[in-house]
Each structure stands twice: as C-alpha cells, then as structure tokens.
Coordinates of C-alpha atoms and ligand atoms in Angstrom, one line a residue:
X1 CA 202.0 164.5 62.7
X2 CA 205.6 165.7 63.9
X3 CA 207.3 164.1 66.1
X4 CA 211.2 163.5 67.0
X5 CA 212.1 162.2 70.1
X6 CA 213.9 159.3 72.4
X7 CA 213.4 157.5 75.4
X8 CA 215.4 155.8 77.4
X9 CA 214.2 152.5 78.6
X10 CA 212.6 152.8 82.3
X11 CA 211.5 156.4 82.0
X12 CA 207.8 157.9 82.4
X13 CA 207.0 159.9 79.3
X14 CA 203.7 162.4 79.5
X15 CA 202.0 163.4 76.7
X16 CA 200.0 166.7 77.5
X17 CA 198.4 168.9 74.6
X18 CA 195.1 170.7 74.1
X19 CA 192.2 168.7 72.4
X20 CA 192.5 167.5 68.5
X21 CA 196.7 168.2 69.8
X22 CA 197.2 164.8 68.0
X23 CA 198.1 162.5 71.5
X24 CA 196.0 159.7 71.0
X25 CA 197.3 159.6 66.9
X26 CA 200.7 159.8 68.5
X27 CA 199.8 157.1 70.7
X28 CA 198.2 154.7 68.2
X29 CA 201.4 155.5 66.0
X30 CA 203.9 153.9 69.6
X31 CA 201.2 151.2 69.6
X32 CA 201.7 150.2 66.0
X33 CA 198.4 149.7 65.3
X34 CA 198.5 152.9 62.7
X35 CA 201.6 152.9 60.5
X36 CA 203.4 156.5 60.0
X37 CA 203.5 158.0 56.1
X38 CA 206.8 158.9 56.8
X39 CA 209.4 158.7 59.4
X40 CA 209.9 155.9 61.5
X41 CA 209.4 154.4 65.3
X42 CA 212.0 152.5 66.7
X43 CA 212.1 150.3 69.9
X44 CA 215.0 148.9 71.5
X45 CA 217.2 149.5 68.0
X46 CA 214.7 147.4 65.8
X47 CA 211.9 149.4 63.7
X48 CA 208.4 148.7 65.1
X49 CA 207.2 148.1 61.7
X50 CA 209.3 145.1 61.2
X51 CA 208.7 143.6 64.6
X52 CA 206.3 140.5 64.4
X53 CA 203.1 141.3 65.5
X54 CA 202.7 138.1 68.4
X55 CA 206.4 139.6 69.7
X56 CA 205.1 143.2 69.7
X57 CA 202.2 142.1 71.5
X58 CA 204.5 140.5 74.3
X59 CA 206.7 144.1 74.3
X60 CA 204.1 146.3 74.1
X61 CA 200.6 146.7 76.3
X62 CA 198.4 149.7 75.3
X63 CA 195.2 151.1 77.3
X64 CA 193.5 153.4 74.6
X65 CA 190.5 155.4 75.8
X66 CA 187.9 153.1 74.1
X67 CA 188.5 149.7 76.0
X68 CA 185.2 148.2 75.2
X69 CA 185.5 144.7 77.0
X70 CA 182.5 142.0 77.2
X71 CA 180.7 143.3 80.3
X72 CA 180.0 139.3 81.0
X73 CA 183.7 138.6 82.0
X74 CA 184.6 138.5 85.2
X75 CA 187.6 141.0 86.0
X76 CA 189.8 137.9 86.6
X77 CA 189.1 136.7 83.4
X78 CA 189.6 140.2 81.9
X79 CA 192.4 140.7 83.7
X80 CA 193.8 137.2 82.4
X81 CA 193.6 137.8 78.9
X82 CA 196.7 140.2 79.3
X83 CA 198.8 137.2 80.0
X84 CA 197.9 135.3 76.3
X85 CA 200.9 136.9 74.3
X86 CA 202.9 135.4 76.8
X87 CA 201.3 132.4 78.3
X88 CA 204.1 130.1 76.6
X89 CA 207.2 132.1 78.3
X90 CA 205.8 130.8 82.2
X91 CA 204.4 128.0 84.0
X92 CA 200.6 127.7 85.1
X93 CA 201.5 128.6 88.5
X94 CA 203.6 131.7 87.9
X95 CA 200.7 133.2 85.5
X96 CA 198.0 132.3 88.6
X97 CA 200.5 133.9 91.3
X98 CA 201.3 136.9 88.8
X99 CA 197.6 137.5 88.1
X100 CA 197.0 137.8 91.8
X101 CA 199.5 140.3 92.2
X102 CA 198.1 142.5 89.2
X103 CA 194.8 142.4 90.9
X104 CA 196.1 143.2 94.4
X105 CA 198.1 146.2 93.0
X106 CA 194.9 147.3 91.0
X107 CA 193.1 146.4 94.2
X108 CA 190.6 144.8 92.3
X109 CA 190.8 141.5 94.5
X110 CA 187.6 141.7 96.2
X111 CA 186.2 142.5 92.4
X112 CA 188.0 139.6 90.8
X113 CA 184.7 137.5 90.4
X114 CA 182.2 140.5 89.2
X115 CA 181.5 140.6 85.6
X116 CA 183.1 143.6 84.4
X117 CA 179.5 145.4 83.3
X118 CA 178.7 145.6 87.2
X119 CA 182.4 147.6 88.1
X120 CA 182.5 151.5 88.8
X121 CA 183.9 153.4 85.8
X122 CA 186.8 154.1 88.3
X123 CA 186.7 150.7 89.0
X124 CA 187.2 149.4 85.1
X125 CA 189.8 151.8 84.1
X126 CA 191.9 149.8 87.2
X127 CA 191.0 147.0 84.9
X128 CA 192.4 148.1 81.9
X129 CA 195.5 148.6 83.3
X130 CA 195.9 145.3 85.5
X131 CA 195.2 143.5 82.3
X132 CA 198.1 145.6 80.7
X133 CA 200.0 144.7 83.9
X134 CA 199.4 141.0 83.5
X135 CA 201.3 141.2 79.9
X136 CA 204.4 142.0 81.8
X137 CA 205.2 144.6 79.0
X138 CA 208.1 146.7 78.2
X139 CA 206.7 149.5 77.3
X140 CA 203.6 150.2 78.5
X141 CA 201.3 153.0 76.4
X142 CA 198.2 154.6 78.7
X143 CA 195.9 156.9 77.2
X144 CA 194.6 158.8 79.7
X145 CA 194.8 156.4 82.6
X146 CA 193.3 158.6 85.1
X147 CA 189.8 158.9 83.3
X148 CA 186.8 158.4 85.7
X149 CA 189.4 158.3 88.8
X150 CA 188.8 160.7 92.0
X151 CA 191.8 162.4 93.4
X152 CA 193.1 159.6 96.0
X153 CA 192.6 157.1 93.0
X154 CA 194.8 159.2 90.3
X155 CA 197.4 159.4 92.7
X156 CA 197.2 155.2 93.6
X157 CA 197.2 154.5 90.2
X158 CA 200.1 156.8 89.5
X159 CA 202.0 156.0 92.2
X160 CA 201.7 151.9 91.1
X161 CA 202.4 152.9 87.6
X162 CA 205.6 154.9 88.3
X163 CA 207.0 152.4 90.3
X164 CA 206.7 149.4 88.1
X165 CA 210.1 150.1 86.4
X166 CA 209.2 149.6 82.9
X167 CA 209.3 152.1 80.1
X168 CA 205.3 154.4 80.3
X169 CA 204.4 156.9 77.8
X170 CA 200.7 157.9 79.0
X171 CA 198.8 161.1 78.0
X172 CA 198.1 163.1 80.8
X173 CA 195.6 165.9 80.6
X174 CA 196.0 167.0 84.1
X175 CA 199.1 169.1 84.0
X176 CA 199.4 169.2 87.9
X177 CA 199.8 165.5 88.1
X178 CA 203.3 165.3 85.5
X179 CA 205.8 166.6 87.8
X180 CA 205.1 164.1 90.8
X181 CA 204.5 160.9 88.7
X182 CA 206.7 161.6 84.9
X183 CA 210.5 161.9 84.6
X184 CA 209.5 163.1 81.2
X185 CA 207.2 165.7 79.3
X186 CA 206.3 165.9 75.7
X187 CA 204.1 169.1 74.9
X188 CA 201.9 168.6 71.6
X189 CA 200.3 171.5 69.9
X190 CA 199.0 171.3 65.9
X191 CA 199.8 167.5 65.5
X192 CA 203.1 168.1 66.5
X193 CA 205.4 167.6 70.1
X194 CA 206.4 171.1 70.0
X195 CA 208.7 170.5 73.3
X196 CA 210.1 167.5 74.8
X197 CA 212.5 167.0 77.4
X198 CA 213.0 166.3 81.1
X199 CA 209.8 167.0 82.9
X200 CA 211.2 170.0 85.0
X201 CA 213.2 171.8 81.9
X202 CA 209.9 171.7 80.0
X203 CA 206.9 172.1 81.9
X204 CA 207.5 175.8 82.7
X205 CA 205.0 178.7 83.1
X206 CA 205.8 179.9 79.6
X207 CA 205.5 176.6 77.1
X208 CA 201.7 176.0 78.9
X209 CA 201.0 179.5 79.0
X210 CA 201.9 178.7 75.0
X211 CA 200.2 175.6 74.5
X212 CA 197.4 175.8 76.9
X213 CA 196.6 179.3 77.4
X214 CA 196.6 179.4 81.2
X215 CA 199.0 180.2 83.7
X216 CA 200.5 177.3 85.6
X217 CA 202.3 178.3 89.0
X218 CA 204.5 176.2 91.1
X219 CA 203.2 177.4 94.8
X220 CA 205.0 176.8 98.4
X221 CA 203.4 174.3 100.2
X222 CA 204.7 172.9 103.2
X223 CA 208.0 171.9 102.4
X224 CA 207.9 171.7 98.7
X225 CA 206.2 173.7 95.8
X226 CA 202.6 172.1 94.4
X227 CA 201.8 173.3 90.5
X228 CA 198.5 175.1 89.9
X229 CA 196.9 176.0 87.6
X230 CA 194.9 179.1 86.9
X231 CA 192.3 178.8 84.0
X232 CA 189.7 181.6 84.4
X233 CA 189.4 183.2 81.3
X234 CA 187.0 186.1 82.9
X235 CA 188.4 187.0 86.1
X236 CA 185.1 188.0 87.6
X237 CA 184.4 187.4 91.8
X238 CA 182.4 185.0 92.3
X239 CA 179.1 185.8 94.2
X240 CA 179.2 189.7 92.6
X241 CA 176.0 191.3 92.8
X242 CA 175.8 192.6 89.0
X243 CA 173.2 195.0 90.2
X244 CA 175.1 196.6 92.8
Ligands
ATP301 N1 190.9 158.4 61.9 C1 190.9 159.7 61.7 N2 190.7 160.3 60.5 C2 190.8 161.6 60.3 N3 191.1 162.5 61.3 C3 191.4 162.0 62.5 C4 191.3 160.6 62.8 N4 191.6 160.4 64.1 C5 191.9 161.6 64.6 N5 191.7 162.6 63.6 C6 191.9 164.0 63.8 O1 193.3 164.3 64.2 C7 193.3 165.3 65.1 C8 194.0 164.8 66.4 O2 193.2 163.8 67.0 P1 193.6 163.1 68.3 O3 192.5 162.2 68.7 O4 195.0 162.5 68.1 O5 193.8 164.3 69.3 P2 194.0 164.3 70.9 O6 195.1 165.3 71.1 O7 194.1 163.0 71.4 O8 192.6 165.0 71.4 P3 191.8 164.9 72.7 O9 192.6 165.5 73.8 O10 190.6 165.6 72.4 O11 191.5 163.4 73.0 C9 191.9 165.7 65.4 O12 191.6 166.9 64.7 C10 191.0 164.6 64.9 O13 189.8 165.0 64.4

C-alpha cells in the first residue's frame, strides 16, 4: 500500500480505482481498524494510532461494505446505536430530536419501526449511513455508499452527504458521480493513490483512460458539461446481422 496525501477538514475526498486497487485496505487503514507496517495516519495533528479507541469512535464513523446488522432491530434502534460513543456528551432529549433528524434526512421515518431484515437493500444502505449520521462524526469514511441505490437515490444520498459539512472520504466506483458530489479525487491503481488532488485537476480523460482503460468525456448538456463514460471494449453495432 502507498499512499501520501492530506485533507483538509470539511472536504469530500473520492476514492476511485479498479477492482483489488487496494480502496477498501486504504479505507480500513483511515478507519484504524488495520494498523499500517509503515508510515503513518494522522488526524487533526495527533497520530490515529495513538488516539483512544472510545475518542476515535466519537471522531470517526465508518460504513464498510459488509455492514451485517441483526435483521431483528428495528431501524430506529439501528440507527441509535450510532449515538453510543457519544451518549455522555448530550442530554436524552437532544439524542431523541437528533435521531429523528438522521432518519428524516435518510428518509427512513416511515421505516423507523421495521426490523431491519424486512428493508430494501436500497433501503438498508440508507441505514448504515443514518447510523453513521447519528455519531455526529468528524470524519466520516463510506465505502461505497451508493451500493444497491437507483439513480434518484445516489444522487439523494449524495446530495445529503455533501452537504453535511463534515470531513467524507467515500469510494466511489461510479466515476460520473465525483465531479457533482467530491471537492476531491484520489485515483488508486496497484495498492497505490497514483493521483490525488482537487477533483477537476485530476479526474481528466487521460489518468482514467490510465487507470481504468476507458474513455471518460465531459459532454454539453444544457448549460453545463455531464461526464461519460465510454466502456465498450468491442465497438460492434448493436442489432448487426452477422450473417448479412
Ligand atoms: N485480509 C487480506 N489478506 C490478504 N490480501 C488481502 C486482504 N484484503 C484484501 N487483500 C488483497 O488486497 C488487494 C486489494 O484489496 P481491496 O479490497 O483493498 O481492493 P479494492 O480496491 O477495494 O477492490 P474492489 O473494488 O474489488 O472492492 C486485493 O488483491 C485483495 O485480494
């Protein structure tokens, strides 16, 4: 794994790469819950290593792809647990009023009282990340947070995510959603970020053409170019007669 890079508090970092790249490795490294053999990850100034583990639990909420919750809870209760590393730091009533707020941004309010087992796959990946909500972190890790979401649901839950105003790295696998939703890009090929940088120096034609192996085009559309990408390898028409 290589990887040198900083982010300033408050930005959106993606993390795109082709399969076996080494995101989720990079993300279990941010999360702590791997240690590095070498090098080391800082937040704020203080080494993540030496940070307790209850305080990096109340500064840091991570949705990994494997979320694997009781399906007996209820969401609410799901939901709730995100608010045990800091259950000390607010009153009964600010938790209740804060959890009904995560729930109405994950618009999981008319869920709140289904066991988690009986929600949508769309629906429990909102879960996740209201329950990460409910921490009230400060940096908030998502590995692929738009798994099992159709279109209109990627962009709500991108569009809630980038306005939240706390730090986000997330992997992102679909390149076409990073330049609407992350103020930052970090390109991984080989187990290492090969580039990383603001989201429009770095996602460019060339560096996925180099990563990915398709061509990504920014089109016209309307008022303002839409990215695209292109991933045929074959080029051949659809609906040829191969007899003709
Ligand atoms: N616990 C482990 N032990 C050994 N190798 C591992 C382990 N976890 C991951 N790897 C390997 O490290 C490489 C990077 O894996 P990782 O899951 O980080 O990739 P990724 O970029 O997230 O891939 P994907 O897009 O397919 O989810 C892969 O080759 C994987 O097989």
């Amino acid at each position: 794994m290589g990887a040198d890079f900083a982010l300033d508090r408050g930005a959106i970092l993606a993390i795109a790469g082709p399969n076996g790249a080494g995101k989720s490795t990079l993300m279990r490294l941010l999360a702590g819950t791997v240690a590095p053999t070498s090098g080391s990850i800082t937040l704020d100034g203080q080494q993540l290593s030496e940070i307790k583990l209850d305080e990096r639990a109340r500064q840091i909420a991570f949705v990994s792809q494997n979320e694997v919750p009781d399906g007996r809870l209820q969401v609410r209760d799901y939901v709730e647990l995100g608010q045990m590393p800091i259950w000390h730091e607010y009153s009964r009533d600010d938790h209740k009023n804060a959890l009904d707020q995560v729930l109405k941004l994950a618009q999981l309010e008319d869920k709140a009282d289904f066991p988690i087992a009986c929600l949508s796959g769309g629906e429990r990946q909102r879960a996740h990340i209201a329950r990460a909500l409910a921490q009230r972190p400060r940096l908030l890790l998502l590995d692929e947070p738009t798994n099992h979401l159709d279109p209109e649901a990627k962009g709500r839950i991108l569009s809630l995510i980038s306005t939240l105003g706390v730090t986000i790295i997330m992997i992102l696998h679909d390149l076409v959603l990073i330049p609407e939703f992350a103020s930052h890009v970090a390109l991984m090929k080989n187990g290492r970020v090969s580039q990383f940088g603001l989201t429009d120096d770095v996602l460019t034609s060339q560096a996925v053409r180099s990563t990915f192996g398709v061509d990504y085009l920014l089109l016209p559309h309307g008022s303002r170019c839409v990215p695209v990408l292109d991933i045929r390898k074959t080029p051949v028409p659809l609906g040829r007669n191969q007899d003709k």
